[in-house]
């Protein structure tokens, strides 16, 4: 929220600098994200008087002599502005001056004459007509004739000011306004608050037969409206235009500006209905009908449902409640009678409607934070006062007030949450002793009404403080932010104990896995838990595949984030593709995060959140075996042994270069090369440095963890292992994994069986291949003898012959 320093000074006599106030606000819980100095970037730009102005022969320029007071007389400056004239007061940027945007002005020759500066337009000073009249004129900024020569331009055009950009916490909607911050500043400085005028006088004029009703009080607990007649369309005074501009709003017309001004000043959004545009003498606040449509002031058409609140004229919606008025309800030059609306709409409903329709406005942002009934009454009174003060209309006697669906004639201005507290309870929560007089003084400055009886306090919060609701804890928070957090002495909470801390076994296991992946050359990535159906389409995943059984987001941020992920493959591939397109042609990435599997559809309960390890390798030097090697490294780190079987049914992987990963006979994941079809559809940039190869893998971490057992010490054998090479003749269709499995089955002493050569030739025979394995035999309780090795080899060859028809070469 942006708050001009000059506007705050309207309500509080501030006697400290903006920088000091920034620090004081921060110490009270209001973070000033940025303190914007409007004069920053402007240097040596002053009021100058054109004492002489003559055309430069043969050019479109004028050679002017400028009187800049104490900074110099008869300074020659050339300008091409068409509106320059002798006697004009201008903004003169002198030699070695600076303008907004980092523009540096130096003396230079222009069409044969030296120019010792530049004469500025309003735009070049960062101004518009709302900030200073005449700033948008084509040409030089024409300053008032009484401006003193040599005066810094900031002091003349109102740029000697600051804007506080304040980040408000969700529990303080009462501060979402200039007046709300002014209340806090008054409390900080212990100064009286000069409340803006809210008095007005009603005429005898009455809107006969006009009615207002609320049929959805659950969405609109308070709705007020007041009639104004004899509307005079015109422009707002300059002071109002300036404050609106400082907060980022442009002036439109005096009535519209008043509603925007009250929203900024009081934190109360308002809307003005042109009564001539209503089709009946009625305003009805109701739920929208299913499929009902409305066209808002910005020309957008929306299709509504009963969860949306609308303001109707009895026949059709005229306003999307709390967000934006309808196209036909706006104030125009022909408007003569209007109805001012001031309401409290439930924040949850406004937030849901705004996000569902994708329509966010200044009004909706205020309602989403929360608006109190106090502000409703105060905002209406302020708006009517301004209408009367600025002479843009006459306040009628027609006033409508509905609270919880019923007519209301009272006021909540003096209401407020009443509760009991204790001084000892406040101090116990804070852990320090705050003097009783200090506590009472702080609460008084914050507009709390307090009666003390010894240690007991009877407290009444201000009506606008709807966040106060739990006694001593809330009071302690109010006291300490004014008293100063630096008074708090670090102590243990009562009954607290010191623990050793540390990670749980599961956390340790995940950290170990990540360290292992990093040791294999992988970088950890973190992706969103959402993607879209298009991402699954890109992987050619069938419509009836388990991965398509997804949880859909009702109000996604974008269409690309519309479903919760059931596999990590699309996320991994997306990062790889983005890296390749950015010129990063090789790499290894992984992510350990949840996938979301619905228990039933439609979703009626929370899904199963299953951690998966997704990984990808890409680059010229990568192949299936380097990707598989990373998996083997993971297995070895956790003391596991993985097996593999050919994976031919994963639609996005190459059927001949992919495998399922098995652990203890259970399929826990896969690894393989991206299919040629998917690769061709990625439209990767052609690069002479790379023949793009991408390998993807995914492991169900929950299944993997179930096989991990605690490490047990096994003494290192005192006897050496023995290696033997076997060259085998096998049918072409027999896979390496099947041979390894049978070798291990045949002999329990086999520690490793690694394929190191494949050979084919006519001498071997058609449909045959030679496969050479290096087999490592581990001894048990004695050294292995040649007889032992011959026996082991005989058993292995016999098993291979019997099971697979393999013979020794």
Short mmCIF file of N, CA and C in Angstrom, two decimals, residues 9 84 179 234 245 368 378 415 476 481 490 551 650 683 692:
data_model
loop_
_atom_site.label_atom_id
_atom_site.label_comp_id
_atom_site.label_asym_id
_atom_site.label_seq_id
_atom_site.Cartn_x
_atom_site.Cartn_y
_atom_site.Cartn_z
N UNK A 9 0.69 14.01 6.76
CA UNK A 9 0.82 15.26 7.51
C UNK A 9 -0.49 16.02 7.61
N UNK A 84 7.74 28.42 -25.97
CA UNK A 84 8.63 29.28 -25.19
C UNK A 84 8.35 30.75 -25.54
N UNK A 179 -5.72 6.95 6.42
CA UNK A 179 -6.17 7.27 7.78
C UNK A 179 -5.73 6.18 8.76
N UNK A 234 -17.81 17.55 -13.38
CA UNK A 234 -16.66 18.44 -13.53
C UNK A 234 -15.38 17.78 -13.05
N UNK A 245 -2.96 10.77 -7.71
CA UNK A 245 -1.83 10.47 -8.59
C UNK A 245 -0.67 9.87 -7.80
N UNK A 368 -10.82 -8.06 0.05
CA UNK A 368 -10.16 -9.32 0.36
C UNK A 368 -9.41 -9.24 1.68
N UNK A 378 -18.18 5.41 8.30
CA UNK A 378 -17.27 6.54 8.20
C UNK A 378 -17.05 6.93 6.73
N UNK A 415 -19.18 1.13 18.81
CA UNK A 415 -19.11 -0.27 19.19
C UNK A 415 -17.64 -0.69 19.32
N UNK A 476 -0.90 -7.87 24.74
CA UNK A 476 0.56 -7.96 24.83
C UNK A 476 1.20 -7.56 23.50
N UNK A 481 4.73 -3.76 20.63
CA UNK A 481 5.13 -3.11 19.38
C UNK A 481 5.29 -1.60 19.56
N UNK A 490 15.89 -12.25 26.09
CA UNK A 490 15.75 -13.67 25.72
C UNK A 490 15.70 -14.56 26.95
N UNK A 551 -5.95 -35.14 -10.01
CA UNK A 551 -6.76 -34.17 -9.26
C UNK A 551 -6.72 -32.85 -10.02
N UNK A 650 6.37 -48.24 -21.95
CA UNK A 650 6.36 -46.85 -21.47
C UNK A 650 6.32 -45.96 -22.70
N UNK A 683 11.08 -30.15 -30.87
CA UNK A 683 11.58 -29.07 -31.69
C UNK A 683 12.77 -28.37 -31.01
N UNK A 692 21.44 -34.31 -29.56
CA UNK A 692 20.64 -34.31 -28.34
C UNK A 692 20.20 -35.72 -27.96
#
